[in-house]
């Protein structure tokens, strides 16, 4: 179901905005329409480029009168944002960022990987709650109260990487604490956060801005999607999410208005990021690297990762040119090759992008910007350097610059009397190990089922084991065809991303109910417990193992909850069994005699999977708890036995929930 739109093509609101080539664009209705643009479309006819540039300048002049110059950008505490070219969105429990074996955060491993493949990161968004929030009453702030997270954030900052936290304004159906502004300010201070990502919001309300400014001067606020021109004043960053460009790359409206405003291009479900990288490069802005979208693998291909690695040294070391230089968009338009010029202090940086499928060679014009010598003096020759060429060196002849297919390049022109930029030596060194890579194949990952670590079995006494397994339901061996239902969400299911190459998944495609057929093969009979383990039974287990505080544990016939997956496995081994797989659970649930204790709680199953970046477990049964008020919450309520919920597995005990219990199964008929 598409909901009346083609998900593989941008919607009308995503398209670039045409710039009128006639009329006054400094004010009036036409100017206000451009105030709302995502990207100013390039003109169809190259002959119109000079008028197009003049109209953009007129719009900007008028817009700056309508929206007075922001003072935030003049505050040294805010200056970091204009250098934050590449930001990664990371789930706290991403297996590059967290080691499940040692149960500790590993930010250094995450940064090393990014440094090798992308050229490093300037910022990291620590994503914490969605898509597990809502499984119980814990609110978004509870998910930032994690042991070791403060140290992980400090390690990122020590490495020169800005730390962003996430704010979920839609979280209104979990437990209430303080007001959102106060809670968010506390998290910012505790983690030393530099910025806040405004999930689902384009901008923050002024009251929230004031609260965060008071908590940490220079805080960077980054909204999702386009930012209103009026609010660029107090938001130093924004996403360029799902911004469709013109065939010839156009100009980002927010960046054109304020050169110190940082934008991050992102099309999260795309397997080809060449278009985003071209636009970012030509506009002097950054990108969002997001390889695991809420548990779905959408990793970057080698070509795009290498392209970003070739962009970043130039953007970082020649930062002044991008924010202070005279920007001339579409300075070159030769077939598939497009360029922007950024001129400062007699040095012109030309950044080139190739939208074609074959390498192109660009040779700068020797006449551009070079005055004719007078009869009395001969000026020093212009010097050039093609930054991305092997063995790049200054030359007085215009170099032949190779712009790789679907890639980028850059050339510096230094006027005769202008000093060579002091950054040039470090830049050439940084680029020397960053060749273009042509391989654009998607780097697939497949989730594999993980076998639990061996546990000592059957240490409970015979009476306890008999009591636990009494009346267990026998699931016959053989091949079973199961119907499985689930809510799509952005996590997908067992395999693959759910919205490959789509622009913006929208209802009814987003969060819709789906059905699949699954084949389960059981090599031998399995006995599944009639009902969940009770608090009383679990209490006896705690007594047996000498768990401190066990005497205070509830001893009712309610299902035991607040038990981690690892501890549930330990209990199951103690009574001589294990957890049932999601298929075994479902097959048992379809039999007479299968019971659910009250209150209803989700059941752990032996279904831990990993693709090397995300761990997840399938939960079965549903729960009485349901967080209301947003479709972004985890599934709640009683569920049919065919329903399965993909639960991203947190570490450090965060997986334990008052909404999750478990039952045990045993191999063999007796």
PDB file of C-alpha atoms in Angstrom, residues 39 41 213 259 309 353 378 389 401 535 567 596 612 618 634 662:
ATOM      1  CA  UNK A  39      17.050  23.836  -2.479  1.00  0.00           C
ATOM      2  CA  UNK A  41      16.952  24.746  -8.361  1.00  0.00           C
ATOM      3  CA  UNK A 213      21.297  28.120  26.306  1.00  0.00           C
ATOM      4  CA  UNK A 259      27.207  30.699   5.544  1.00  0.00           C
ATOM      5  CA  UNK A 309      36.990  10.750   2.998  1.00  0.00           C
ATOM      6  CA  UNK A 353      31.548  17.128  -8.761  1.00  0.00           C
ATOM      7  CA  UNK A 378      55.264  41.403 -15.123  1.00  0.00           C
ATOM      8  CA  UNK A 389      45.726  14.198  -7.844  1.00  0.00           C
ATOM      9  CA  UNK A 401      41.959  17.586 -12.908  1.00  0.00           C
ATOM     10  CA  UNK A 535       7.633 -14.562  40.873  1.00  0.00           C
ATOM     11  CA  UNK A 567      19.143 -14.116  33.612  1.00  0.00           C
ATOM     12  CA  UNK A 596      -0.998 -16.567  29.888  1.00  0.00           C
ATOM     13  CA  UNK A 612      27.523  -7.503  13.618  1.00  0.00           C
ATOM     14  CA  UNK A 618      11.821 -11.569  19.005  1.00  0.00           C
ATOM     15  CA  UNK A 634       6.876  -0.033  21.023  1.00  0.00           C
ATOM     16  CA  UNK A 662       9.464 -15.684  30.061  1.00  0.00           C
TER      17      UNK A 662
END
